[in-house]
Every structure is written in C-alpha cells, then in structure tokens.
Amino acid sequence: MADINNIVDQLSALTVLEAAELAKALEEKWGVSAAAAVAVAGPAGGGAAAPAAEEKTEFDVILTGDGGKKINVIKEVRVITGLGLGEAKALVEGAPKALKEGVNKDEAEKIKKQIEEAGGTVELK
C-alpha cells in the first residue's frame, strides 16, 4: 500500500493549476466527477470529524485580505505556495481564499506570521 503521508505531502505541494489538472485526470481515469466524490466522502468524514474537534491538529490558512499592501502580500503568497505571479495575484485579489489546507499548527502559525508581516490578514480554521 502506498505511503499515505507521502501522498498527502505531495498533494499539499501542488499549485492551484496542478491540483485542477489532477482532478480532471482522475475524473477521466475513473469516470467520476469531483462533486460526486465529495458527496460520497461527506458522510464518512462526518464521523471522523467529531474526535478531531477535541484537539485540532490540521488547519486551513485562509487569506482574508491584503491590508492595502497587495504587492508585498503577493510576494509572500508566491513564496508560501510556489504559485506564479499571475496565480498569486489572482489569489490575493480573490480573497478570502485558502493559501494552504491541512497543515499542522506550527506551519499554519508561521504562514500567518509571514502574511501579517507583509501587511495582509489571515484566518486559521
């Protein structure tokens, strides 16, 4: 069986465009749509979410605004996500948007600090 943690790490490193290409490739290979997969996984995930509520170990880092310092925030978004200039600009201008999903608390706090130092605002969920 494949190393699940390795797969999660690899998926976390994907850019938005790469993730979209991956979703399309999986849809074509397996003959399903991403929306159907989410609907099927939804009820199963509901039971697993209850224990996680006690002590949260994974966080989503959501960019909520650029604080009027759009260029600085775009630069930090590029460093954090590995996105190209156009993709990072679109992400910042489309805030609120997820920068990283499913990261540990230390990484989430580090990302939050980087964005806030650049002038942006971040929310951890």
PDB file of C-alpha atoms in Angstrom:
ATOM      1  CA  MET A   1       0.000   0.000   0.000  1.00  0.00           C
ATOM      2  CA  ALA A   2       1.240   3.496  -0.817  1.00  0.00           C
ATOM      3  CA  ASP A   3       2.584   5.668   1.981  1.00  0.00           C
ATOM      4  CA  ILE A   4      -0.441   7.881   2.729  1.00  0.00           C
ATOM      5  CA  ASN A   5       1.607  10.610   4.436  1.00  0.00           C
ATOM      6  CA  ASN A   6       3.902  10.852   1.405  1.00  0.00           C
ATOM      7  CA  ILE A   7       0.897  11.253  -0.892  1.00  0.00           C
ATOM      8  CA  VAL A   8      -0.578  13.955   1.369  1.00  0.00           C
ATOM      9  CA  ASP A   9       2.741  15.835   1.347  1.00  0.00           C
ATOM     10  CA  GLN A  10       2.928  15.646  -2.439  1.00  0.00           C
ATOM     11  CA  LEU A  11      -0.658  16.854  -2.856  1.00  0.00           C
ATOM     12  CA  SER A  12      -0.051  19.731  -0.431  1.00  0.00           C
ATOM     13  CA  ALA A  13       2.806  20.938  -2.610  1.00  0.00           C
ATOM     14  CA  LEU A  14       0.630  21.232  -5.743  1.00  0.00           C
ATOM     15  CA  THR A  15      -0.212  24.626  -7.180  1.00  0.00           C
ATOM     16  CA  VAL A  16      -3.841  25.505  -7.852  1.00  0.00           C
ATOM     17  CA  LEU A  17      -3.448  24.753 -11.557  1.00  0.00           C
ATOM     18  CA  GLU A  18      -1.713  21.429 -10.881  1.00  0.00           C
ATOM     19  CA  ALA A  19      -4.494  20.441  -8.464  1.00  0.00           C
ATOM     20  CA  ALA A  20      -7.119  21.273 -11.103  1.00  0.00           C
ATOM     21  CA  GLU A  21      -5.243  19.189 -13.676  1.00  0.00           C
ATOM     22  CA  LEU A  22      -5.023  16.307 -11.192  1.00  0.00           C
ATOM     23  CA  ALA A  23      -8.767  16.465 -10.513  1.00  0.00           C
ATOM     24  CA  LYS A  24      -9.512  16.431 -14.247  1.00  0.00           C
ATOM     25  CA  ALA A  25      -7.162  13.484 -14.834  1.00  0.00           C
ATOM     26  CA  LEU A  26      -8.763  11.490 -12.005  1.00  0.00           C
ATOM     27  CA  GLU A  27     -12.234  12.283 -13.310  1.00  0.00           C
ATOM     28  CA  GLU A  28     -11.251  10.988 -16.754  1.00  0.00           C
ATOM     29  CA  LYS A  29      -9.458   7.882 -15.438  1.00  0.00           C
ATOM     30  CA  TRP A  30     -12.168   6.771 -13.010  1.00  0.00           C
ATOM     31  CA  GLY A  31     -15.209   8.185 -14.795  1.00  0.00           C
ATOM     32  CA  VAL A  32     -16.396  10.219 -11.792  1.00  0.00           C
ATOM     33  CA  SER A  33     -16.738  13.902 -11.054  1.00  0.00           C
ATOM     34  CA  ALA A  34     -15.083  15.673  -8.131  1.00  0.00           C
ATOM     35  CA  ALA A  35     -18.514  16.780  -6.876  1.00  0.00           C
ATOM     36  CA  ALA A  36     -19.723  13.182  -6.663  1.00  0.00           C
ATOM     37  CA  ALA A  37     -16.584  12.102  -4.824  1.00  0.00           C
ATOM     38  CA  VAL A  38     -17.077  14.836  -2.244  1.00  0.00           C
ATOM     39  CA  ALA A  39     -20.712  13.885  -1.744  1.00  0.00           C
ATOM     40  CA  VAL A  40     -19.781  10.234  -1.203  1.00  0.00           C
ATOM     41  CA  ALA A  41     -16.929  11.095   1.162  1.00  0.00           C
ATOM     42  CA  GLY A  42     -19.041  13.585   3.128  1.00  0.00           C
ATOM     43  CA  PRO A  43     -20.984  11.219   5.392  1.00  0.00           C
ATOM     44  CA  ALA A  44     -17.946   9.052   6.121  1.00  0.00           C
ATOM     45  CA  GLY A  45     -15.908  12.107   7.076  1.00  0.00           C
ATOM     46  CA  GLY A  46     -18.635  13.329   9.432  1.00  0.00           C
ATOM     47  CA  GLY A  47     -17.975  10.595  11.978  1.00  0.00           C
ATOM     48  CA  ALA A  48     -14.221  11.158  11.898  1.00  0.00           C
ATOM     49  CA  ALA A  49     -14.571  14.901  12.440  1.00  0.00           C
ATOM     50  CA  ALA A  50     -16.069  14.556  15.923  1.00  0.00           C
ATOM     51  CA  PRO A  51     -12.857  13.345  17.643  1.00  0.00           C
ATOM     52  CA  ALA A  52     -10.850  15.993  15.785  1.00  0.00           C
ATOM     53  CA  ALA A  53     -12.990  18.700  17.409  1.00  0.00           C
ATOM     54  CA  GLU A  54     -11.420  17.877  20.781  1.00  0.00           C
ATOM     55  CA  GLU A  55      -7.880  18.703  19.666  1.00  0.00           C
ATOM     56  CA  LYS A  56      -7.411  20.146  16.230  1.00  0.00           C
ATOM     57  CA  THR A  57      -4.158  19.105  14.546  1.00  0.00           C
ATOM     58  CA  GLU A  58      -4.733  20.320  10.999  1.00  0.00           C
ATOM     59  CA  PHE A  59      -5.520  23.866   9.986  1.00  0.00           C
ATOM     60  CA  ASP A  60      -6.543  25.704   6.833  1.00  0.00           C
ATOM     61  CA  VAL A  61      -4.766  29.027   6.339  1.00  0.00           C
ATOM     62  CA  ILE A  62      -7.200  31.477   4.732  1.00  0.00           C
ATOM     63  CA  LEU A  63      -6.007  34.788   3.281  1.00  0.00           C
ATOM     64  CA  THR A  64      -8.732  37.270   4.211  1.00  0.00           C
ATOM     65  CA  GLY A  65      -7.237  40.473   2.793  1.00  0.00           C
ATOM     66  CA  ASP A  66      -4.144  42.281   1.575  1.00  0.00           C
ATOM     67  CA  GLY A  67      -4.342  45.148   4.074  1.00  0.00           C
ATOM     68  CA  GLY A  68      -3.624  47.653   1.324  1.00  0.00           C
ATOM     69  CA  LYS A  69      -0.174  46.128   0.746  1.00  0.00           C
ATOM     70  CA  LYS A  70      -1.096  43.945  -2.204  1.00  0.00           C
ATOM     71  CA  ILE A  71       2.379  43.716  -3.762  1.00  0.00           C
ATOM     72  CA  ASN A  72       4.043  42.620  -0.510  1.00  0.00           C
ATOM     73  CA  VAL A  73       1.306  40.068   0.140  1.00  0.00           C
ATOM     74  CA  ILE A  74       1.573  38.701  -3.425  1.00  0.00           C
ATOM     75  CA  LYS A  75       5.317  38.222  -2.916  1.00  0.00           C
ATOM     76  CA  GLU A  76       4.740  36.259   0.305  1.00  0.00           C
ATOM     77  CA  VAL A  77       1.946  34.196  -1.284  1.00  0.00           C
ATOM     78  CA  ARG A  78       4.363  33.217  -4.074  1.00  0.00           C
ATOM     79  CA  VAL A  79       6.978  32.123  -1.521  1.00  0.00           C
ATOM     80  CA  ILE A  80       4.465  30.158   0.561  1.00  0.00           C
ATOM     81  CA  THR A  81       2.544  28.462  -2.251  1.00  0.00           C
ATOM     82  CA  GLY A  82       5.030  28.279  -5.104  1.00  0.00           C
ATOM     83  CA  LEU A  83       2.480  29.892  -7.420  1.00  0.00           C
ATOM     84  CA  GLY A  84       3.462  32.021 -10.381  1.00  0.00           C
ATOM     85  CA  LEU A  85       2.991  35.774 -10.318  1.00  0.00           C
ATOM     86  CA  GLY A  86      -0.374  35.738 -12.106  1.00  0.00           C
ATOM     87  CA  GLU A  87      -1.780  32.936  -9.957  1.00  0.00           C
ATOM     88  CA  ALA A  88      -0.599  34.573  -6.726  1.00  0.00           C
ATOM     89  CA  LYS A  89      -2.075  37.925  -7.799  1.00  0.00           C
ATOM     90  CA  ALA A  90      -5.406  36.269  -8.605  1.00  0.00           C
ATOM     91  CA  LEU A  91      -5.415  34.501  -5.234  1.00  0.00           C
ATOM     92  CA  VAL A  92      -4.734  37.745  -3.332  1.00  0.00           C
ATOM     93  CA  GLU A  93      -7.304  39.715  -5.320  1.00  0.00           C
ATOM     94  CA  GLY A  94      -9.883  36.957  -4.813  1.00  0.00           C
ATOM     95  CA  ALA A  95      -9.510  36.903  -1.017  1.00  0.00           C
ATOM     96  CA  PRO A  96     -10.820  35.307   1.089  1.00  0.00           C
ATOM     97  CA  LYS A  97      -9.057  32.252  -0.349  1.00  0.00           C
ATOM     98  CA  ALA A  98      -7.226  29.266   1.123  1.00  0.00           C
ATOM     99  CA  LEU A  99      -3.436  29.536   0.988  1.00  0.00           C
ATOM    100  CA  LYS A 100      -2.731  26.112   2.463  1.00  0.00           C
ATOM    101  CA  GLU A 101      -5.060  23.413   3.698  1.00  0.00           C
ATOM    102  CA  GLY A 102      -4.483  20.639   6.208  1.00  0.00           C
ATOM    103  CA  VAL A 103      -1.220  21.986   7.633  1.00  0.00           C
ATOM    104  CA  ASN A 104      -0.009  21.450  11.191  1.00  0.00           C
ATOM    105  CA  LYS A 105      -0.329  24.195  13.795  1.00  0.00           C
ATOM    106  CA  ASP A 106       3.336  25.297  13.628  1.00  0.00           C
ATOM    107  CA  GLU A 107       3.287  25.697   9.845  1.00  0.00           C
ATOM    108  CA  ALA A 108      -0.077  27.496   9.983  1.00  0.00           C
ATOM    109  CA  GLU A 109       1.257  29.960  12.575  1.00  0.00           C
ATOM    110  CA  LYS A 110       4.430  30.509  10.506  1.00  0.00           C
ATOM    111  CA  ILE A 111       2.395  31.264   7.364  1.00  0.00           C
ATOM    112  CA  LYS A 112       0.087  33.578   9.314  1.00  0.00           C
ATOM    113  CA  LYS A 113       3.097  35.490  10.664  1.00  0.00           C
ATOM    114  CA  GLN A 114       4.636  35.821   7.170  1.00  0.00           C
ATOM    115  CA  ILE A 115       1.445  37.222   5.662  1.00  0.00           C
ATOM    116  CA  GLU A 116       0.780  39.568   8.571  1.00  0.00           C
ATOM    117  CA  GLU A 117       4.350  40.915   8.406  1.00  0.00           C
ATOM    118  CA  ALA A 118       3.747  41.631   4.708  1.00  0.00           C
ATOM    119  CA  GLY A 119       0.609  43.593   5.655  1.00  0.00           C
ATOM    120  CA  GLY A 120      -2.078  41.008   4.893  1.00  0.00           C
ATOM    121  CA  THR A 121      -4.682  39.405   7.108  1.00  0.00           C
ATOM    122  CA  VAL A 122      -5.060  35.670   7.703  1.00  0.00           C
ATOM    123  CA  GLU A 123      -7.557  33.427   9.439  1.00  0.00           C
ATOM    124  CA  LEU A 124      -6.824  29.908  10.695  1.00  0.00           C
ATOM    125  CA  LYS A 125      -9.665  27.412  10.509  1.00  0.00           C
TER     126      LYS A 125
END
